Short mmCIF file of C-alpha atoms and ligand atoms in Angstrom, two decimals:
data_model
loop_
_atom_site.label_atom_id
_atom_site.label_comp_id
_atom_site.label_asym_id
_atom_site.label_seq_id
_atom_site.Cartn_x
_atom_site.Cartn_y
_atom_site.Cartn_z
CA MET A 1 114.36 79.06 60.98
CA LYS A 2 115.39 76.14 59.41
CA PRO A 3 113.55 73.02 58.80
CA LEU A 4 115.95 70.01 60.57
CA MET A 5 114.85 72.90 64.38
CA VAL A 6 111.33 72.73 62.77
CA LEU A 7 112.00 69.15 63.10
CA LEU A 8 113.19 69.44 66.25
CA THR A 9 111.03 71.21 68.13
CA GLY A 10 107.74 69.49 67.15
CA LEU A 11 109.70 66.91 68.95
CA MET A 12 110.20 68.49 72.18
CA PRO A 13 107.26 67.88 75.51
CA PHE A 14 106.07 71.55 74.99
CA THR A 15 107.20 71.32 78.62
CA LEU A 16 110.97 71.50 77.20
CA LEU A 17 110.41 74.20 75.42
CA ALA A 18 108.36 76.70 77.70
CA GLN A 19 111.15 76.21 80.11
CA GLN A 20 113.38 77.74 75.98
CA PRO A 21 115.26 80.80 77.13
CA GLY A 22 114.52 83.65 76.06
CA TYR A 23 112.74 86.82 77.64
CA LYS A 24 111.83 88.13 74.30
CA GLU A 25 107.99 87.26 74.68
CA PRO A 26 106.07 90.65 74.29
CA TYR A 27 105.12 92.00 77.57
CA ARG A 28 108.47 90.61 78.85
CA PRO A 29 110.95 92.98 81.39
CA GLN A 30 114.21 92.82 80.27
CA PHE A 31 116.05 94.44 83.89
CA HIS A 32 112.92 93.27 85.61
CA PHE A 33 113.36 89.64 87.54
CA THR A 34 110.34 87.58 86.76
CA PRO A 35 110.07 83.97 86.88
CA ARG A 36 110.86 81.80 83.47
CA GLN A 37 107.16 80.49 83.45
CA ASN A 38 104.03 80.71 85.63
CA TRP A 39 103.19 82.49 89.06
CA MET A 40 105.43 85.26 91.43
CA ASN A 41 103.60 87.13 94.06
CA ASP A 42 106.15 88.00 97.21
CA PRO A 43 109.60 88.39 97.29
CA ASN A 44 110.80 85.83 100.15
CA GLY A 45 114.27 84.96 102.12
CA LEU A 46 116.00 88.05 100.23
CA VAL A 47 119.60 87.17 102.11
CA TYR A 48 122.84 87.96 101.28
CA HIS A 49 125.61 84.51 101.95
CA LYS A 50 129.15 83.90 100.45
CA GLY A 51 129.23 86.46 97.67
CA GLU A 52 124.88 85.43 97.08
CA TYR A 53 122.20 87.41 96.69
CA HIS A 54 118.98 84.73 96.62
CA LEU A 55 115.45 85.44 96.02
CA PHE A 56 113.48 83.20 97.15
CA TYR A 57 109.57 83.93 96.18
CA GLN A 58 106.38 82.73 96.33
CA TYR A 59 105.46 80.42 93.11
CA ASN A 60 103.08 78.46 91.43
CA PRO A 61 105.75 75.56 90.16
CA MET A 62 101.78 74.30 88.92
CA GLY A 63 100.64 76.67 87.63
CA ASN A 64 100.68 81.44 85.82
CA THR A 65 97.66 82.14 88.25
CA TRP A 66 97.59 81.99 92.07
CA GLY A 67 98.65 78.67 94.38
CA HIS A 68 100.83 75.19 95.76
CA MET A 69 102.46 78.12 97.53
CA SER A 70 106.21 77.43 97.45
CA TRP A 71 109.55 79.08 97.33
CA GLY A 72 111.31 79.38 94.00
CA HIS A 73 114.43 80.11 93.97
CA ALA A 74 116.98 81.97 92.03
CA VAL A 75 120.43 84.52 93.00
CA SER A 76 122.67 87.11 91.21
CA SER A 77 126.50 88.31 92.16
CA ASP A 78 125.44 91.28 91.39
CA LEU A 79 121.48 91.58 91.57
CA VAL A 80 120.80 92.62 87.67
CA HIS A 81 121.83 89.59 85.87
CA TRP A 82 119.62 86.25 87.50
CA GLN A 83 120.09 82.74 87.76
CA HIS A 84 116.98 80.87 87.58
CA LEU A 85 117.82 77.45 90.55
CA PRO A 86 114.98 75.02 91.06
CA VAL A 87 111.65 75.60 93.28
CA ALA A 88 113.86 75.69 96.99
CA ILE A 89 111.08 74.95 99.38
CA ALA A 90 107.64 73.51 98.06
CA GLU A 91 104.47 72.41 98.96
CA ASP A 92 104.36 69.82 101.10
CA ASP A 93 100.41 67.33 101.85
CA LYS A 94 99.38 69.70 104.47
CA ASN A 95 101.36 72.99 104.18
CA MET A 96 101.51 75.85 101.49
CA ILE A 97 105.04 77.45 102.01
CA PHE A 98 103.93 80.91 102.74
CA SER A 99 105.87 84.75 102.69
CA GLY A 100 109.51 84.10 105.54
CA SER A 101 112.45 85.41 105.40
CA CYS A 102 116.00 84.43 105.84
CA VAL A 103 119.19 84.35 108.06
CA VAL A 104 122.33 82.96 108.07
CA ASP A 105 122.77 81.39 111.51
CA LYS A 106 126.92 81.65 111.42
CA ASN A 107 127.03 80.65 115.30
CA ASN A 108 124.25 77.59 115.11
CA THR A 109 122.28 78.70 117.23
CA SER A 110 119.71 76.50 115.63
CA GLY A 111 122.57 73.27 115.85
CA PHE A 112 121.17 72.18 112.39
CA ARG A 113 124.99 72.19 111.83
CA LYS A 114 126.16 68.60 110.71
CA LYS A 115 130.03 69.08 109.73
CA ALA A 116 132.77 71.39 111.23
CA GLY A 117 132.76 74.33 108.90
CA GLN A 118 128.82 74.02 107.05
CA ILE A 119 126.87 77.79 108.64
CA PRO A 120 123.38 76.88 108.05
CA LEU A 121 120.54 78.95 105.93
CA VAL A 122 117.28 78.71 107.64
CA ALA A 123 114.79 79.80 106.39
CA ILE A 124 111.85 81.24 109.00
CA TYR A 125 107.99 81.49 106.85
CA THR A 126 104.66 80.98 107.09
CA ALA A 127 103.38 77.54 107.23
CA HIS A 128 99.03 77.67 105.50
CA ILE A 129 97.25 74.79 106.72
CA ILE A 130 94.21 73.83 104.68
CA ARG A 131 92.94 70.59 107.18
CA ASP A 132 89.78 69.96 104.67
CA THR A 133 89.84 71.67 101.15
CA SER A 134 86.87 71.10 100.86
CA LYS A 135 85.48 74.49 103.15
CA ARG A 136 89.01 76.65 101.75
CA ASP A 137 88.73 79.63 104.52
CA ASP A 138 88.63 77.23 107.20
CA TYR A 139 92.63 77.18 107.93
CA LEU A 140 95.73 78.19 110.16
CA GLN A 141 99.30 79.42 110.06
CA ASN A 142 101.66 79.08 111.97
CA GLN A 143 105.76 79.61 111.73
CA HIS A 144 108.17 76.48 111.05
CA LEU A 145 111.66 76.23 109.99
CA ALA A 146 113.11 74.17 106.43
CA TYR A 147 117.30 74.64 107.21
CA SER A 148 120.10 74.85 104.32
CA LEU A 149 123.63 73.09 104.33
CA ASP A 150 124.83 74.34 101.98
CA ASP A 151 124.88 76.95 101.28
CA GLY A 152 121.20 77.73 100.28
CA HIS A 153 120.91 75.27 97.26
CA SER A 154 119.26 72.69 99.13
CA TRP A 155 116.68 72.87 101.77
CA THR A 156 115.18 70.12 104.38
CA LYS A 157 112.39 71.22 107.09
CA TYR A 158 112.04 70.75 110.44
CA GLU A 159 110.98 68.21 111.58
CA GLY A 160 109.86 69.70 114.85
CA ASN A 161 107.63 72.70 113.45
CA PRO A 162 105.70 74.86 113.80
CA VAL A 163 107.57 76.67 115.96
CA LEU A 164 105.43 79.34 116.68
CA ASP A 165 101.68 78.64 117.03
CA LEU A 166 99.02 81.27 118.14
CA ASN A 167 96.54 78.86 116.64
CA LYS A 168 94.98 81.64 114.57
CA LYS A 169 94.27 81.72 111.54
CA ASP A 170 95.66 84.66 110.54
CA PHE A 171 99.43 84.65 111.73
CA ARG A 172 101.92 85.40 109.41
CA ASP A 173 104.99 86.80 106.77
CA PRO A 174 107.80 86.30 109.85
CA LYS A 175 111.00 88.91 108.87
CA VAL A 176 114.05 87.31 111.55
CA PHE A 177 116.96 88.89 111.65
CA TRP A 178 120.02 89.21 114.22
CA HIS A 179 119.51 92.30 116.62
CA VAL A 180 123.85 92.23 118.04
CA PRO A 181 123.00 94.44 121.30
CA THR A 182 120.57 92.06 122.28
CA LYS A 183 122.07 89.41 121.28
CA LYS A 184 119.25 87.50 120.09
CA TRP A 185 116.34 87.04 116.89
CA ILE A 186 113.80 89.10 116.76
CA MET A 187 111.04 88.11 114.25
CA ALA A 188 107.99 91.16 113.09
CA THR A 189 105.04 88.37 111.99
CA VAL A 190 101.72 90.15 111.68
CA LEU A 191 98.28 89.87 112.82
CA PRO A 192 96.10 90.96 109.84
CA GLN A 193 92.77 91.64 110.46
CA GLU A 194 93.84 93.38 113.73
CA HIS A 195 96.60 95.63 112.45
CA ILE A 196 99.36 94.66 114.69
CA VAL A 197 103.00 94.17 113.96
CA GLN A 198 103.78 91.74 116.91
CA PHE A 199 107.63 90.89 117.41
CA HIS A 200 109.10 87.89 119.35
CA SER A 201 112.87 86.90 119.84
CA SER A 202 114.51 83.27 120.37
CA ALA A 203 118.10 82.72 120.50
CA ASP A 204 117.77 79.39 118.98
CA LEU A 205 114.98 79.56 116.10
CA LYS A 206 113.43 77.05 117.45
CA SER A 207 112.14 78.35 120.64
CA TRP A 208 110.60 81.99 120.54
CA SER A 209 108.47 84.26 123.17
CA HIS A 210 106.81 87.51 122.60
CA LEU A 211 108.25 91.11 122.78
CA SER A 212 105.35 93.42 122.17
CA ASP A 213 102.64 94.33 119.29
CA PHE A 214 102.75 97.49 117.77
CA GLY A 215 99.50 99.84 116.00
CA PRO A 216 96.97 99.62 114.53
CA ALA A 217 98.49 102.64 113.27
CA GLY A 218 99.11 104.67 109.73
CA ASP A 219 96.57 103.04 108.05
CA THR A 220 94.20 100.64 109.18
CA ASN A 221 92.36 101.00 105.21
CA GLY A 222 93.22 97.08 104.00
CA ILE A 223 94.46 93.90 106.48
CA TRP A 224 98.29 94.06 106.99
CA GLU A 225 101.26 91.30 105.52
CA CYS A 226 104.73 91.43 104.89
CA PRO A 227 105.74 93.29 108.17
CA ASP A 228 110.11 94.28 108.02
CA LEU A 229 111.84 95.58 110.67
CA LEU A 230 115.58 97.34 109.18
CA GLN A 231 117.66 100.05 110.24
CA VAL A 232 118.56 102.00 108.26
CA PRO A 233 121.85 105.07 107.19
CA ILE A 234 120.92 109.12 107.44
CA ALA A 235 122.01 110.31 104.32
CA GLY A 236 125.49 112.45 104.87
CA GLN A 237 125.65 111.05 108.49
CA ALA A 238 128.50 108.53 108.92
CA GLY A 239 127.74 105.93 111.36
CA LYS A 240 123.97 107.57 111.88
CA SER A 241 120.85 105.22 111.57
CA LYS A 242 116.90 104.65 112.50
CA TRP A 243 114.81 101.63 112.34
CA VAL A 244 111.77 101.46 109.87
CA LEU A 245 109.32 99.79 110.44
CA ILE A 246 108.08 98.60 106.83
CA ASN A 247 104.60 97.10 106.39
CA SER A 248 102.85 96.45 102.72
CA GLN A 249 98.22 96.95 103.33
CA GLN A 250 96.41 95.84 100.69
CA TYR A 251 96.98 98.04 98.15
CA THR A 252 99.47 99.79 99.05
CA MET A 253 102.27 99.99 101.47
CA GLN A 254 103.06 102.28 104.09
CA TYR A 255 106.16 102.85 106.98
CA PHE A 256 107.40 103.74 110.18
CA VAL A 257 110.37 106.01 111.15
CA GLY A 258 111.64 105.17 114.78
CA GLU A 259 113.74 103.15 117.19
CA PHE A 260 113.82 100.01 117.94
CA ASP A 261 114.68 99.42 121.61
CA GLY A 262 115.43 95.09 121.73
CA THR A 263 111.68 95.20 122.82
CA ARG A 264 109.35 97.80 121.21
CA PHE A 265 109.31 99.85 117.96
CA LEU A 266 109.03 103.15 119.71
CA ASN A 267 107.06 104.78 116.44
CA GLU A 268 108.44 108.97 115.43
CA THR A 269 106.08 109.03 112.35
CA PRO A 270 103.40 111.84 113.69
CA ALA A 271 100.31 110.24 114.01
CA ASP A 272 99.09 112.56 111.05
CA THR A 273 101.62 111.68 108.75
CA ILE A 274 101.21 108.28 106.39
CA LEU A 275 104.29 108.27 105.01
CA ARG A 276 104.44 105.09 101.55
CA PRO A 277 107.35 103.75 99.57
CA ASP A 278 105.66 104.14 96.56
CA TYR A 279 102.96 106.08 95.87
CA GLY A 280 101.96 103.57 92.55
CA PRO A 281 99.44 101.02 91.73
CA ASP A 282 101.82 97.86 91.53
CA PHE A 283 104.59 98.13 94.65
CA TYR A 284 103.33 96.13 97.35
CA ALA A 285 105.01 92.92 99.57
CA GLY A 286 108.59 94.33 100.00
CA ILE A 287 111.55 93.61 102.43
CA THR A 288 114.93 93.74 102.16
CA TYR A 289 117.92 91.49 102.94
CA ASN A 290 119.03 90.24 105.33
CA ASN A 291 123.42 90.07 106.02
CA LEU A 292 124.27 92.47 104.31
CA PRO A 293 128.04 93.27 104.00
CA ALA A 294 129.19 95.98 106.30
CA GLY A 295 128.28 98.95 104.51
CA HIS A 296 125.93 97.99 102.60
CA ASP A 297 122.94 100.16 102.56
CA PRO A 298 120.19 98.46 102.63
CA VAL A 299 118.39 96.92 99.61
CA LEU A 300 114.54 96.65 98.67
CA ILE A 301 113.12 94.61 96.32
CA GLY A 302 108.62 94.62 96.22
CA TRP A 303 106.59 92.81 93.96
CA ALA A 304 106.21 95.13 91.22
CA ASN A 305 101.83 93.77 90.80
CA SER A 306 98.19 93.69 92.56
CA TRP A 307 95.75 91.82 93.89
CA LYS A 308 93.83 93.93 92.58
CA TYR A 309 94.15 93.13 88.68
CA GLY A 310 96.94 90.33 88.41
CA GLU A 311 96.32 86.67 88.29
CA SER A 312 94.48 89.13 85.06
CA ILE A 313 98.02 90.61 83.58
CA PRO A 314 97.92 90.10 80.10
CA THR A 315 101.56 88.07 79.92
CA SER A 316 102.93 84.79 79.51
CA PRO A 317 103.85 82.13 80.42
CA TRP A 318 104.62 84.79 82.74
CA ARG A 319 102.72 86.59 85.44
CA SER A 320 104.98 88.94 88.32
CA ALA A 321 107.99 91.18 88.32
CA PHE A 322 109.90 92.61 91.12
CA SER A 323 110.82 96.01 91.73
CA LEU A 324 114.31 97.07 91.12
CA PRO A 325 116.19 96.51 94.01
CA ARG A 326 116.57 100.17 95.72
CA SER A 327 119.31 101.29 98.18
CA LEU A 328 117.55 103.24 101.43
CA GLN A 329 119.21 105.41 102.86
CA LEU A 330 116.56 108.54 105.38
CA LYS A 331 116.96 111.91 105.39
CA LYS A 332 114.41 114.67 107.62
CA THR A 333 112.78 117.92 106.47
CA GLY A 334 111.04 119.77 108.81
CA ASN A 335 109.81 117.28 111.84
CA THR A 336 109.86 114.58 109.72
CA TRP A 337 111.79 111.28 108.44
CA SER A 338 110.98 109.90 104.86
CA LEU A 339 112.93 107.42 102.84
CA LEU A 340 115.54 107.86 100.06
CA GLN A 341 115.07 105.31 97.23
CA GLU A 342 117.46 104.90 94.10
CA PRO A 343 118.29 102.23 92.02
CA VAL A 344 120.87 100.11 93.03
CA ARG A 345 124.06 101.11 91.56
CA LYS A 346 124.86 98.23 89.62
CA LEU A 347 121.65 98.92 87.27
CA GLN A 348 124.42 101.06 85.24
CA ALA A 349 126.12 98.68 84.12
CA LEU A 350 123.07 97.44 81.27
CA ARG A 351 123.68 101.20 79.60
CA GLY A 352 124.13 101.32 75.97
CA GLN A 353 124.55 105.02 74.04
CA LEU A 354 124.18 108.05 76.11
CA ILE A 355 121.15 110.42 74.47
CA GLU A 356 121.34 114.30 76.12
CA TRP A 357 118.98 117.25 75.64
CA LYS A 358 120.52 120.71 77.34
CA ASN A 359 118.29 123.72 78.05
CA GLN A 360 114.98 122.88 75.94
CA PRO A 361 112.81 125.14 76.63
CA LEU A 362 109.34 123.13 76.28
CA SER A 363 106.37 124.79 74.69
CA GLY A 364 103.25 122.07 73.54
CA GLN A 365 104.51 118.33 72.92
CA MET A 366 108.37 118.45 72.23
CA VAL A 367 110.15 114.44 70.66
CA PHE A 368 112.95 112.80 72.24
CA PRO A 369 116.01 112.25 69.75
CA ALA A 370 116.40 108.58 71.89
CA LYS A 371 113.37 106.44 71.55
CA GLY A 372 112.39 102.88 72.93
CA GLN A 373 110.70 101.13 75.52
CA VAL A 374 114.28 99.30 77.79
CA ILE A 375 115.98 103.39 79.61
CA GLU A 376 116.80 105.01 81.55
CA LEU A 377 116.78 108.19 81.64
CA GLU A 378 117.30 111.14 84.89
CA ALA A 379 115.06 114.06 84.02
CA GLU A 380 115.14 117.57 85.55
CA LEU A 381 113.19 119.99 84.59
CA VAL A 382 111.46 123.58 85.71
CA PRO A 383 107.95 123.57 84.86
CA ALA A 384 106.73 127.10 84.45
CA LYS A 385 103.78 128.62 86.93
CA ASN A 386 100.67 126.83 86.64
CA ASP A 387 101.64 124.40 84.10
CA ILE A 388 101.03 120.77 83.77
CA CYS A 389 104.52 118.87 82.25
CA GLY A 390 106.33 116.49 81.84
CA ILE A 391 107.31 113.18 80.02
CA ARG A 392 104.97 110.44 77.64
CA LEU A 393 106.99 107.63 77.39
CA ALA A 394 105.74 104.62 74.59
CA ALA A 395 104.38 107.26 73.25
CA ASP A 396 102.33 106.63 69.57
CA GLY A 397 100.09 108.39 67.88
CA GLY A 398 97.45 109.56 70.87
CA ARG A 399 98.71 106.93 72.92
CA SER A 400 101.22 106.84 75.47
CA LEU A 401 102.25 106.69 78.93
CA VAL A 402 101.62 110.14 81.16
CA ILE A 403 104.48 111.17 83.97
CA GLY A 404 102.90 114.70 84.19
CA TYR A 405 103.98 117.42 87.35
CA ASP A 406 100.83 119.68 88.43
CA VAL A 407 102.30 122.62 89.99
CA ASP A 408 99.45 124.13 91.66
CA LEU A 409 98.97 121.02 93.28
CA GLN A 410 102.37 120.44 93.68
CA ARG A 411 101.97 116.32 92.10
CA LEU A 412 103.32 114.64 90.19
CA TYR A 413 101.74 111.34 88.93
CA ILE A 414 101.33 108.65 86.10
CA ASP A 415 98.21 107.90 84.03
CA ARG A 416 98.09 104.82 82.60
CA SER A 417 94.42 105.12 80.63
CA LYS A 418 95.63 105.36 77.29
CA ALA A 419 99.28 103.43 77.43
CA GLY A 420 97.48 100.27 75.93
CA ASP A 421 95.68 97.29 76.70
CA THR A 422 93.82 97.99 80.58
CA SER A 423 90.44 95.54 78.78
CA PHE A 424 91.82 92.44 80.73
CA ASN A 425 90.12 93.16 84.39
CA LYS A 426 88.17 96.10 84.88
CA GLN A 427 90.21 96.80 87.76
CA PHE A 428 92.85 97.80 86.28
CA ALA A 429 91.58 100.01 83.78
CA ALA A 430 90.31 101.91 86.83
CA VAL A 431 92.76 102.01 88.25
CA HIS A 432 94.93 104.50 85.95
CA TYR A 433 96.85 107.95 88.09
CA ALA A 434 98.67 107.46 90.49
CA ALA A 435 99.74 110.51 92.14
CA ALA A 436 101.92 112.48 94.76
CA ARG A 437 101.96 115.13 96.27
CA VAL A 438 106.59 116.33 95.50
CA PRO A 439 107.13 119.53 95.72
CA LEU A 440 109.84 121.89 93.92
CA GLN A 441 113.58 121.75 95.12
CA ASP A 442 115.03 124.80 94.15
CA GLY A 443 112.21 125.37 91.14
CA ARG A 444 113.19 122.41 89.97
CA LEU A 445 111.30 118.87 89.15
CA ARG A 446 114.00 115.80 89.40
CA LEU A 447 113.00 112.45 87.89
CA HIS A 448 114.59 109.54 87.66
CA ILE A 449 112.70 106.73 85.30
CA LEU A 450 112.48 102.90 84.43
CA PHE A 451 111.17 102.28 81.62
CA ASP A 452 111.45 98.16 81.03
CA LYS A 453 108.82 96.83 78.36
CA SER A 454 105.06 96.86 81.28
CA ILE A 455 106.24 98.49 83.89
CA VAL A 456 107.51 101.74 84.62
CA GLU A 457 109.26 102.96 88.15
CA VAL A 458 109.32 106.81 88.62
CA PHE A 459 112.28 108.58 91.78
CA ALA A 460 111.54 112.05 92.23
CA ASN A 461 113.44 114.54 94.17
CA GLU A 462 116.92 112.01 94.65
CA GLY A 463 114.14 108.65 95.71
CA ALA A 464 111.56 110.98 98.04
CA THR A 465 108.54 109.94 96.14
CA VAL A 466 108.36 106.53 93.67
CA LEU A 467 105.59 105.10 91.48
CA THR A 468 105.39 101.93 90.16
CA ALA A 469 103.28 101.06 87.29
CA GLN A 470 102.51 98.14 85.18
CA LEU A 471 101.96 99.32 81.22
CA PHE A 472 100.75 97.05 78.80
CA PRO A 473 101.92 99.01 75.78
CA ASP A 474 101.82 98.44 71.92
CA PRO A 475 105.64 96.64 71.31
CA ALA A 476 105.64 99.40 68.70
CA ALA A 477 104.81 102.48 71.16
CA ASN A 478 108.31 103.70 71.20
CA GLY A 479 107.82 106.77 71.04
CA ILE A 480 109.99 109.75 74.43
CA GLN A 481 108.10 113.63 74.14
CA PHE A 482 108.35 116.16 76.52
CA PHE A 483 105.49 118.08 77.02
CA SER A 484 104.87 121.32 78.46
CA GLU A 485 100.84 122.19 78.60
CA LYS A 486 100.79 126.47 78.89
CA GLY A 487 104.64 126.07 78.26
CA GLY A 488 107.61 127.84 79.23
CA ALA A 489 108.73 124.97 81.02
CA LEU A 490 113.06 124.29 81.09
CA VAL A 491 114.09 120.78 79.83
CA THR A 492 117.40 121.85 82.14
CA THR A 493 119.03 117.88 81.26
CA ALA A 494 117.24 115.00 79.47
CA LYS A 495 120.08 111.97 79.56
CA CYS A 496 118.28 108.85 78.35
CA TRP A 497 119.73 105.65 77.79
CA PRO A 498 119.40 102.74 76.36
CA LEU A 499 120.48 99.27 79.18
CA ARG A 500 120.84 95.52 77.55
CA SER A 501 119.12 93.13 78.90
CA ALA A 502 119.76 91.48 81.61
CA TRP A 503 119.00 87.77 80.84
CA LYS A 504 120.64 85.84 78.61
C1 LIG B 1 101.72 88.83 100.73
C2 LIG B 1 100.31 87.60 101.36
C3 LIG B 1 101.13 87.13 102.05
C4 LIG B 1 101.11 85.90 102.09
C5 LIG B 1 101.02 85.25 100.66
C6 LIG B 1 100.65 84.07 99.82
O1 LIG B 1 100.81 89.62 99.48
O2 LIG B 1 98.98 88.31 101.43
O3 LIG B 1 100.75 88.07 103.31
O4 LIG B 1 102.10 85.01 103.39
O5 LIG B 1 100.82 86.42 99.76
O6 LIG B 1 100.65 84.20 98.65
#
């Protein structure tokens, strides 16, 4: 740094310094969304409008742990490069602004339009109201509106709030969408303790009537949060789709596949089957975009962190990242429908020089001829009988993140116990292993791995199974290795690209 710059920097107020661009801090993801500073949790109000993908999110403008919840805001034209914008909807002296969604009110059903040509964007969110701050657990949650008449860039809270109040303590996370056949707005919300998703409908977003309840069903071990109901296209069957109901339940997520008749969700997922969009420890509160252009596959974004330890992860001056935006399709195996997820294609624009292996036999541990902590890797392995094989990332000496496959158990796992710092929270160290059942396809395991400093997302077998996990490795630990414990495995192809940063 030049002396003049040192002098100038010395004079800068701290807050300005903290806002300097960079994205070069230890553990800072380079192609995942993170706020420049402070705490973030759920994605909110995902909506596409006039060429912009809006991303709102649960944000604490005052600090790096949960609190003062407001809606942070960013936009993108490609779901890869993001531009930060000022806080969109801020907490006020009565309400914190909890999770919710955003719709494009093309026909001005809400009447919020003030001038011809304006298209109201309407945010529907949960107000979290603490009446007496000495009793933080004595609260009320109900549903509120805010609207924007400048394409999502500035917001006004509706003076008629709340628009839906059951006088309940826990009642939150409205996801609203326009239902074409009934020409109504449909809202999915949760009663977290009861494990119920409630559906309400409205003609104008301001007055709501109860339609039906879904649940308890599937996994009811933890409280339910952040529901989403959407139509997902069936892979390879142009024009065909099914309805998918998604919800978070602490500390993971699940989904159900079926139909929606305008009143009820009719579940077709067998009662003994639990389907998860992600089997890793760090994927929560995922929701999808509203108002995508016709023919655009649905796009899911989740919070790549966990309520178990999220507030103590060793990142500064921000905490939490979002998963990559993921395109969704459905496929049927036997009698069960399941989601296929893949990172949005536009991400490939960040690829650097390809480094490749073809038909590489594996025995023991073998070093791949590329290094890096910001990489994309596509690999196809043919494991031998009774083997445990896979890939180690952030490898250096005995340290690494293991993405392994146990042939006997047909299980794909992530082991982050030796992948870096786990000391900041006992729960993080305890949740070091995540596994999911992944049958081989024609004897092959196909992995698509996106590794970005402190996040790894593993898509197996065309995204039928996904695992997302955080890790906090030494920046110098950047080796990539393949392994086959018993030997005899074959890597038919391994393609690795270093990825350029999406942040300037
Ligand atoms: C889920 C959640 C939501 C709530 C928000 C508060 O992570 O607990 O249910 O609206 O976070 O920040």
